[in-house]
Short mmCIF file of C-alpha atoms and ligand atoms in Angstrom, two decimals:
data_model
loop_
_atom_site.label_atom_id
_atom_site.label_comp_id
_atom_site.label_asym_id
_atom_site.label_seq_id
_atom_site.Cartn_x
_atom_site.Cartn_y
_atom_site.Cartn_z
CA MET A 1 106.95 102.39 134.26
CA GLU A 2 104.16 100.29 132.20
CA ILE A 3 102.02 102.24 129.86
CA LEU A 4 101.04 99.46 127.18
CA LYS A 5 100.57 96.08 127.26
CA VAL A 6 99.59 93.00 124.59
CA GLU A 7 98.12 90.01 125.42
CA ASN A 8 97.48 87.68 123.31
CA LEU A 9 96.27 89.76 120.81
CA THR A 10 95.11 88.13 117.22
CA LYS A 11 92.58 89.89 114.41
CA THR A 12 91.25 87.70 111.95
CA TYR A 13 89.28 89.25 108.51
CA GLY A 14 86.29 88.00 107.65
CA LYS A 15 84.78 84.17 107.18
CA GLY A 16 85.84 80.70 105.86
CA ASP A 17 87.99 80.47 102.98
CA ASN A 18 88.54 84.44 102.61
CA GLU A 19 89.46 84.35 106.61
CA VAL A 20 92.89 86.71 106.73
CA VAL A 21 94.15 86.35 110.20
CA ALA A 22 96.01 89.74 110.78
CA ILE A 23 97.76 89.41 113.26
CA GLU A 24 97.81 86.37 115.42
CA ASN A 25 98.24 85.89 119.07
CA LEU A 26 101.16 89.20 119.83
CA ASN A 27 102.42 89.82 123.64
CA PHE A 28 105.06 92.26 124.04
CA THR A 29 105.00 95.28 127.20
CA VAL A 30 105.99 99.03 126.38
CA GLU A 31 107.06 101.30 129.12
CA LYS A 32 106.27 105.14 129.49
CA GLY A 33 108.65 106.97 127.27
CA GLU A 34 109.91 103.94 125.48
CA PHE A 35 110.15 105.16 121.24
CA VAL A 36 109.22 101.96 119.40
CA ALA A 37 109.23 101.46 115.60
CA ILE A 38 107.28 98.81 114.23
CA VAL A 39 108.84 97.25 110.50
CA GLY A 40 108.07 94.99 108.65
CA PRO A 41 106.65 94.53 104.69
CA SER A 42 102.97 95.24 103.06
CA GLY A 43 100.65 93.60 104.28
CA SER A 44 102.26 92.07 107.34
CA GLY A 45 99.45 93.41 109.94
CA LYS A 46 101.04 96.47 111.34
CA SER A 47 98.35 99.28 110.27
CA THR A 48 96.08 96.18 112.34
CA LEU A 49 98.11 96.59 115.11
CA LEU A 50 98.30 100.01 115.29
CA HIS A 51 94.84 100.49 115.37
CA LEU A 52 94.38 98.17 117.96
CA ILE A 53 96.65 99.56 120.23
CA GLY A 54 94.74 103.00 119.85
CA GLY A 55 91.27 101.65 119.80
CA VAL A 56 90.25 102.25 116.72
CA ASP A 57 89.61 98.69 116.34
CA LYS A 58 88.07 95.37 118.17
CA PRO A 59 90.61 92.55 118.49
CA THR A 60 89.44 88.56 117.66
CA SER A 61 90.12 87.16 121.09
CA GLY A 62 93.15 88.78 123.31
CA LYS A 63 93.35 92.58 125.41
CA VAL A 64 94.97 95.37 125.17
CA PHE A 65 96.25 97.14 128.46
CA ILE A 66 96.64 101.03 128.36
CA GLU A 67 98.08 102.43 132.30
CA GLY A 68 96.02 98.63 133.39
CA VAL A 69 93.33 99.29 132.52
CA ASP A 70 91.58 97.19 129.69
CA ILE A 71 90.04 98.91 126.71
CA TYR A 72 88.01 96.95 124.78
CA GLY A 73 86.36 95.53 128.21
CA LEU A 74 85.46 99.32 128.24
CA LYS A 75 81.92 100.90 127.30
CA GLU A 76 82.32 102.44 123.85
CA LYS A 77 81.47 105.57 125.03
CA GLN A 78 84.21 105.03 127.99
CA LEU A 79 86.53 103.52 125.28
CA SER A 80 85.90 106.69 122.90
CA ILE A 81 86.55 109.14 125.98
CA LEU A 82 89.72 107.29 126.99
CA ARG A 83 90.84 106.94 122.91
CA ARG A 84 90.40 111.28 122.86
CA ARG A 85 92.63 111.75 126.07
CA LYS A 86 95.37 108.95 125.93
CA VAL A 87 96.33 108.48 121.66
CA GLY A 88 97.24 111.09 119.08
CA PHE A 89 97.00 109.45 115.96
CA VAL A 90 99.72 110.23 113.51
CA PHE A 91 98.74 109.01 109.28
CA GLN A 92 100.67 108.85 106.54
CA SER A 93 97.41 110.50 104.50
CA TYR A 94 97.54 113.58 106.91
CA ASN A 95 93.47 113.20 107.36
CA LEU A 96 92.81 116.81 108.09
CA ILE A 97 89.67 118.01 107.90
CA PRO A 98 89.25 120.59 104.90
CA VAL A 99 86.75 123.05 105.89
CA LEU A 100 88.60 123.75 108.84
CA THR A 101 92.19 125.82 109.11
CA ALA A 102 94.92 124.57 110.32
CA GLU A 103 94.67 126.22 114.35
CA GLU A 104 91.27 124.57 114.07
CA ASN A 105 92.33 121.49 113.33
CA ILE A 106 94.57 121.41 115.76
CA LEU A 107 92.16 121.68 118.15
CA MET A 108 89.81 119.62 117.12
CA PRO A 109 90.21 116.95 120.12
CA LEU A 110 89.90 119.32 122.91
CA LEU A 111 87.00 120.81 120.88
CA LEU A 112 85.35 116.94 120.55
CA ASP A 113 86.27 117.01 124.52
CA ASN A 114 84.47 119.92 125.41
CA ARG A 115 87.97 121.05 127.30
CA LYS A 116 89.16 124.78 127.94
CA GLN A 117 91.85 124.75 125.76
CA ASP A 118 95.07 126.06 126.94
CA LYS A 119 96.41 129.06 124.68
CA ASN A 120 100.18 128.31 125.38
CA TYR A 121 101.13 125.45 124.64
CA ILE A 122 98.52 126.16 121.43
CA ASP A 123 101.38 128.95 121.03
CA GLU A 124 103.67 127.07 121.33
CA LEU A 125 102.80 124.38 119.58
CA LEU A 126 101.66 126.03 116.79
CA GLU A 127 105.10 128.39 117.54
CA ILE A 128 107.75 124.22 117.58
CA LEU A 129 105.58 123.30 114.12
CA SER A 130 106.96 126.13 112.10
CA LEU A 131 102.66 126.84 111.59
CA LYS A 132 102.63 130.50 113.52
CA ASP A 133 101.81 132.19 110.19
CA ARG A 134 99.89 129.29 109.08
CA ARG A 135 97.51 129.29 111.27
CA ASN A 136 94.54 130.76 109.43
CA HIS A 137 95.24 128.56 106.13
CA LEU A 138 92.86 125.77 104.74
CA PRO A 139 95.15 122.31 103.98
CA SER A 140 94.65 123.05 101.07
CA GLN A 141 97.09 125.64 100.85
CA LEU A 142 99.59 124.07 103.08
CA SER A 143 102.51 121.74 101.32
CA GLY A 144 102.35 118.36 102.24
CA GLY A 145 104.96 119.30 105.15
CA GLN A 146 102.43 121.76 106.56
CA GLN A 147 100.32 119.98 106.24
CA GLN A 148 101.50 116.89 108.50
CA ARG A 149 103.18 118.99 110.78
CA VAL A 150 99.08 120.37 111.55
CA SER A 151 98.35 116.60 111.53
CA ILE A 152 101.21 116.09 113.83
CA GLY A 153 99.87 119.16 116.03
CA ARG A 154 96.16 117.86 115.96
CA ALA A 155 97.47 114.63 117.56
CA LEU A 156 99.02 116.66 120.00
CA SER A 157 96.98 119.33 121.07
CA ASN A 158 95.53 116.69 124.04
CA LYS A 159 98.92 116.05 125.36
CA PRO A 160 98.47 112.70 124.83
CA ALA A 161 100.06 109.54 126.79
CA VAL A 162 100.72 107.30 123.22
CA ILE A 163 101.30 109.19 119.97
CA LEU A 164 100.40 106.62 117.46
CA ALA A 165 102.42 107.04 114.01
CA ASP A 166 101.57 105.48 110.65
CA GLU A 167 104.38 105.45 108.24
CA PRO A 168 104.03 109.70 109.18
CA THR A 169 106.80 110.58 106.71
CA GLY A 170 105.45 107.73 103.39
CA ASN A 171 104.20 110.75 101.15
CA LEU A 172 107.29 113.14 102.95
CA ASP A 173 110.89 114.13 100.80
CA SER A 174 113.29 113.35 103.55
CA LYS A 175 114.20 116.63 104.50
CA ASN A 176 110.18 117.21 105.79
CA SER A 177 110.27 113.58 107.02
CA LYS A 178 113.54 114.27 109.02
CA GLU A 179 111.13 117.42 110.84
CA VAL A 180 108.25 115.67 111.65
CA LEU A 181 110.46 113.04 113.36
CA GLU A 182 111.93 115.76 114.95
CA LEU A 183 108.52 117.00 116.44
CA MET A 184 107.67 113.49 117.77
CA ARG A 185 110.06 112.95 119.22
CA TYR A 186 110.69 116.58 120.65
CA SER A 187 107.55 116.50 121.71
CA ALA A 188 108.01 112.81 123.31
CA GLN A 189 110.40 113.54 124.99
CA LYS A 190 109.71 117.40 126.71
CA TYR A 191 105.64 115.78 128.25
CA ASN A 192 107.74 111.47 128.83
CA GLN A 193 105.59 110.37 126.13
CA THR A 194 105.06 107.19 123.94
CA LEU A 195 105.75 106.51 120.51
CA ILE A 196 105.30 103.40 118.49
CA LEU A 197 105.36 104.42 114.94
CA ILE A 198 104.86 102.15 111.63
CA THR A 199 107.54 103.17 109.02
CA HIS A 200 109.34 101.47 106.21
CA ASP A 201 112.78 103.93 106.48
CA MET A 202 115.50 102.41 108.02
CA ASN A 203 116.98 105.79 109.18
CA ILE A 204 113.69 106.67 111.19
CA ALA A 205 112.84 102.88 112.38
CA SER A 206 117.67 103.37 113.16
CA GLN A 207 116.82 106.35 115.60
CA ALA A 208 114.01 104.18 117.60
CA ASN A 209 115.12 102.99 121.06
CA ARG A 210 113.18 99.77 120.61
CA VAL A 211 112.38 97.91 116.14
CA ILE A 212 109.61 94.76 116.99
CA SER A 213 109.73 93.58 113.40
CA ILE A 214 106.94 91.92 112.03
CA ILE A 215 106.65 89.29 109.68
CA ASP A 216 102.95 87.37 108.75
CA GLY A 217 101.00 88.50 112.00
CA LYS A 218 103.77 87.38 114.38
CA ILE A 219 106.33 88.85 116.17
CA PHE A 220 109.58 88.19 114.47
CA ALA A 221 112.50 89.98 116.35
CA ASP A 222 111.96 92.22 119.89
CA GLU A 223 115.28 94.41 119.54
CA VAL A 224 116.15 96.88 122.19
CA VAL A 225 118.39 99.48 120.43
CA ARG A 226 120.01 101.52 122.51
CA LYS A 227 118.08 103.21 126.05
P1 LIG B 1 100.20 96.19 107.04
O1 LIG B 1 99.69 97.90 107.77
O2 LIG B 1 100.69 96.02 107.60
O3 LIG B 1 100.15 96.68 106.49
P2 LIG B 1 97.81 95.26 107.77
O4 LIG B 1 97.67 95.39 109.32
O5 LIG B 1 97.15 96.82 106.76
O6 LIG B 1 99.35 95.42 107.02
O7 LIG B 1 97.63 94.01 106.42
C1 LIG B 1 97.35 92.74 107.54
C2 LIG B 1 95.97 91.96 106.09
O8 LIG B 1 95.14 92.35 107.11
C3 LIG B 1 96.76 92.10 104.90
O9 LIG B 1 96.49 91.04 105.19
C4 LIG B 1 95.36 92.85 105.03
O10 LIG B 1 95.15 91.97 104.09
C5 LIG B 1 94.08 92.62 105.69
N1 LIG B 1 93.29 93.51 105.99
C6 LIG B 1 93.56 94.94 106.92
N2 LIG B 1 92.31 95.35 106.54
C7 LIG B 1 92.29 95.04 106.53
C8 LIG B 1 89.96 94.52 106.52
N3 LIG B 1 89.54 95.87 107.35
N4 LIG B 1 89.59 93.68 105.50
C9 LIG B 1 89.72 93.11 105.56
N5 LIG B 1 91.29 92.81 105.84
C10 LIG B 1 91.96 93.74 105.83
P1 LIG B 2 98.95 100.73 104.56
O1 LIG B 2 100.04 99.75 104.04
O2 LIG B 2 99.56 102.24 103.99
O3 LIG B 2 99.20 100.61 105.69
P2 LIG B 2 96.59 99.77 104.48
O4 LIG B 2 96.59 99.40 102.37
O5 LIG B 2 97.34 98.49 105.02
O6 LIG B 2 97.59 100.67 104.18
O7 LIG B 2 94.92 99.55 105.04
C1 LIG B 2 94.46 101.23 104.52
C2 LIG B 2 93.18 101.07 105.27
O8 LIG B 2 92.49 100.36 104.35
C3 LIG B 2 93.39 100.52 106.60
O9 LIG B 2 92.32 101.34 107.31
C4 LIG B 2 92.70 99.22 106.32
O10 LIG B 2 91.68 98.48 107.50
C5 LIG B 2 91.84 99.12 105.70
N1 LIG B 2 92.32 97.34 104.17
C6 LIG B 2 93.71 96.92 103.99
N2 LIG B 2 93.62 96.29 103.54
C7 LIG B 2 91.40 95.59 103.31
C8 LIG B 2 91.45 95.17 102.57
N3 LIG B 2 92.00 93.97 101.82
N4 LIG B 2 89.94 95.05 102.39
C9 LIG B 2 89.77 96.09 103.10
N5 LIG B 2 90.06 97.36 103.55
C10 LIG B 2 92.16 96.76 103.76
#
């Protein structure tokens, strides 16, 4: 089943002499359950693409479909609902709320959406993220690896169809990187989620079943590694 479709997608920043074409006329589809790594040099448009896929930026032209829905054809309110229900974001810099505990950060998407928490699932999440004894700690009381695990918990707490991660292991040592990747893959496999991540780390890209290389805002290569 097709979960994501990108159609003639273009994003430019600035005007006139300052115009930057960040991504140019991209076309591809992603099937449910795929693990896609997006690679390419710095400034090639990877983050821009991920933001457009996740509904957090507006394309200059072209369309993004999630489960067949033309997301930029939606009204702002509907788009933010779709984003909260279908997409989980993980960032390099964690982006946790400093005054909330680990558990509260993880519950944030559900609170925003006024949804009942599945207590068992949240406990399971804390368990697999090895955060049970850290649930009441603030981000400042946690290591980098733990903070990133909290941010993964936040991305997963609403059981999104798509997990989008922008250099999720960029600030972590190799042991924590490996763990963080395993956690996202575990969830993706268990809940048939699609995982799309940007990485510079070839050890991580090599584990994806598809690698899309972006250069100068265009797809340079799109290779299915294994199924
Ligand atoms: P990558 O993630 O591959 O490093 P980005 O998507 O961040 O690439 O950036 C692609 C290009 O778009 C770069 O030239 C960058 O400077 C430019 N860019 C990204 N975001 C903005 C922005 N908000 N305003 C202006 N230019 C931007
Ligand atoms: P990374 O290389 O880790 O992806 P970037 O520096 O490309 O990080 O982008 C970080 C954030 O800064 C992005 O959200 C992007 O929108 C913004 N950004 C990137 N380049 C520019 C730019 N030239 N002008 C304004 N904002 C930018």
